[in-house]
Amino acid sequence: MAKSTEENPNVAKWVHGTDLLSPENSKYNELNQAYYNLLVNSSFVINSVVSKARAISLINFNLCEDFKRKFPSVISGGNLEQNVQKFRSIFKSANWEIYSKGSNGIENKSTMRIWNQTAWVVPRENKTNKLAKLQDYTVNPVYIDGKGMVNLIVYTEQNDGTINSVLEISKPSIVYTATVPFAPIK
C-alpha cells in the first residue's frame, strides 16, 4: 500500500541520478499505488530521461518490523534501537531477489546491490535484454540498518546523454530466518 507502512512495512522507491545514493537520501520518490501494483503483478519500468543519469530503484525491506508483527512477544517494549539490536541478535540468514533488466543506449545491464551501513556491496548483474532473477544470500546482520531494514538497490549504467536509461524490475522479495527464543521445555 503506497504511503502506508501500517499495512506493509516495506517500501519501494525510484530516482534518476548519476550516483548511487544512500538509502536515507531524500531524492528517492516512493512508488504510487499503480506502480506498486505493477511491481507485484507484472513489472515496473523506470525511464531515466535525465542526461548522463541512471534509472535507479531502492527497495527497503523492514525485517525488524515484519518480525515484530509476527512475534510481538519476542520484540516488544523497547525503543527502535533496542528492538533492532534484539532482532540482529536472533537473525540467522536472509535470501533476497528481484527480477530485472536494464539498458542505457550502449549495453544491456542491470545491477543489484545491498547496503552494508556505509556502501552498496555484493553486486549481482543481468547483462541480457530479458528479465532475469538477481539474488543473493547472507548470514551477516551488518546488512540490517538502524531502522531494522535491509536495503537493496537496482540500477542501470549511466546513459550516453542521447538514449535514456531504462530499468525494468519485478517481484522483489526477501525470505529471512531468525531463531525465536522460547523458554526451556521441562
XYZ file of C-alpha atoms in Angstrom:
186
model
C 0.000 0.000 0.000
C 1.573 3.286 -1.104
C 2.435 5.802 1.629
C 1.371 3.387 4.395
C 3.853 1.365 6.422
C 0.931 0.308 8.646
C -0.283 -2.219 6.084
C 3.151 -3.197 4.763
C 6.411 -2.057 6.370
C 8.364 -2.465 3.114
C 8.832 0.460 0.706
C 9.873 0.769 -2.955
C 11.338 3.983 -4.391
C 12.920 5.297 -7.588
C 15.197 8.114 -8.739
C 17.125 9.290 -11.799
C 20.686 10.042 -10.773
C 24.365 9.817 -11.580
C 25.428 8.469 -8.177
C 24.228 5.541 -6.117
C 22.615 7.344 -3.190
C 22.425 6.032 0.381
C 19.039 4.609 1.424
C 18.299 7.670 3.584
C 18.694 10.170 0.738
C 15.604 12.348 0.282
C 15.925 12.385 -3.537
C 14.198 8.994 -3.777
C 10.490 9.037 -4.665
C 8.156 6.383 -3.285
C 6.143 4.486 -5.878
C 2.473 5.408 -6.158
C -0.155 2.670 -5.791
C -0.420 1.991 -9.534
C 3.360 1.448 -9.701
C 3.292 -0.866 -6.651
C 0.593 -2.896 -8.395
C 2.805 -3.188 -11.489
C 5.839 -4.144 -9.377
C 3.955 -7.027 -7.774
C 1.724 -8.188 -10.640
C 3.907 -7.670 -13.722
C 6.834 -5.214 -13.853
C 7.628 -1.563 -13.156
C 9.722 0.497 -15.598
C 11.900 3.480 -14.694
C 12.823 5.509 -17.754
C 15.610 7.993 -16.968
C 15.252 10.946 -19.291
C 17.949 12.902 -17.430
C 21.189 13.195 -19.435
C 24.085 11.057 -18.135
C 21.838 9.543 -15.430
C 20.962 6.059 -14.269
C 17.499 4.620 -13.668
C 17.583 3.518 -10.016
C 15.188 1.653 -7.741
C 15.530 1.288 -3.966
C 13.723 -1.467 -2.086
C 13.542 -1.209 1.729
C 12.597 -4.492 3.447
C 11.777 -3.749 7.100
C 12.678 -7.131 8.591
C 12.577 -5.999 12.211
C 9.039 -4.620 11.917
C 7.893 -7.662 9.944
C 9.262 -9.995 12.637
C 7.802 -7.864 15.438
C 4.341 -8.123 13.840
C 4.618 -11.907 13.565
C 6.143 -12.459 17.020
C 5.213 -9.444 19.184
C 6.208 -11.157 22.430
C 9.820 -11.586 21.248
C 10.427 -7.940 20.291
C 8.299 -5.560 22.291
C 8.504 -2.744 24.776
C 11.858 -1.354 23.665
C 12.692 1.669 21.601
C 13.676 1.280 17.937
C 17.395 0.885 18.684
C 16.754 -1.801 21.316
C 14.304 -3.645 19.060
C 16.731 -3.626 16.130
C 19.569 -4.844 18.362
C 17.365 -7.684 19.648
C 16.391 -8.629 16.087
C 20.027 -8.599 14.938
C 20.880 -10.972 17.818
C 18.322 -13.571 16.647
C 18.776 -13.008 12.880
C 20.297 -16.043 11.160
C 20.062 -15.542 7.389
C 18.264 -13.868 4.506
C 17.705 -14.648 0.833
C 16.774 -11.693 -1.353
C 15.888 -11.488 -5.004
C 14.397 -9.318 -7.712
C 13.808 -9.765 -11.421
C 15.346 -7.007 -13.519
C 16.755 -5.906 -16.840
C 18.291 -2.628 -17.901
C 19.753 -0.719 -20.794
C 21.452 2.633 -21.280
C 21.844 3.018 -25.050
C 25.241 1.297 -25.027
C 24.661 -2.017 -23.271
C 22.080 -4.216 -21.604
C 22.818 -4.359 -17.890
C 21.067 -4.122 -14.558
C 22.858 -4.442 -11.229
C 21.547 -5.217 -7.749
C 23.471 -4.418 -4.556
C 22.824 -4.483 -0.813
C 23.626 -1.704 1.702
C 26.142 -2.579 4.443
C 25.743 0.649 6.512
C 28.414 2.542 4.552
C 28.351 1.382 0.912
C 26.491 -0.620 -1.730
C 28.167 -4.054 -1.942
C 27.731 -7.588 -3.349
C 26.913 -6.770 -6.987
C 24.724 -9.159 -8.962
C 24.237 -8.400 -12.674
C 21.956 -9.249 -15.560
C 23.586 -8.444 -18.915
C 20.731 -9.660 -21.114
C 17.711 -7.933 -22.608
C 15.323 -10.240 -20.717
C 14.074 -10.060 -17.134
C 16.310 -12.313 -15.049
C 16.451 -13.143 -11.370
C 19.175 -11.411 -9.377
C 19.618 -12.974 -5.955
C 21.931 -13.451 -3.018
C 22.107 -14.889 0.482
C 23.617 -13.654 3.723
C 24.119 -14.693 7.327
C 25.550 -11.294 8.270
C 23.366 -8.928 10.362
C 25.507 -5.952 9.235
C 23.048 -5.601 6.344
C 20.249 -4.715 8.794
C 20.352 -0.936 9.252
C 19.486 1.120 12.340
C 15.809 1.135 11.343
C 15.690 -2.667 11.031
C 15.762 -2.623 7.235
C 17.627 -4.492 4.549
C 18.082 -2.082 1.630
C 18.529 -3.230 -1.968
C 19.311 -1.022 -4.927
C 18.821 -1.996 -8.575
C 20.113 0.257 -11.339
C 21.309 0.706 -14.898
C 24.559 2.236 -16.017
C 24.540 5.944 -16.854
C 23.055 6.779 -20.225
C 25.056 8.368 -23.030
C 23.116 11.636 -22.996
C 21.035 10.791 -26.064
C 19.330 7.458 -25.314
C 17.501 7.050 -21.989
C 18.491 4.545 -19.324
C 15.646 2.110 -18.779
C 15.279 -0.207 -15.782
C 12.551 -2.820 -15.521
C 12.013 -4.607 -12.206
C 9.547 -7.158 -10.882
C 8.705 -9.164 -7.786
C 11.274 -8.028 -5.197
C 11.262 -10.417 -2.251
C 13.180 -11.467 0.807
C 12.958 -14.558 2.968
C 14.715 -14.469 6.315
C 15.354 -16.828 9.198
C 15.546 -15.917 12.871
C 15.902 -18.039 15.989
C 12.898 -17.489 18.213
C 13.987 -17.788 21.858
C 11.467 -19.948 23.719
C 11.671 -20.886 27.368
C 13.188 -24.317 28.016
C 10.718 -27.203 27.927
C 10.577 -29.104 31.236
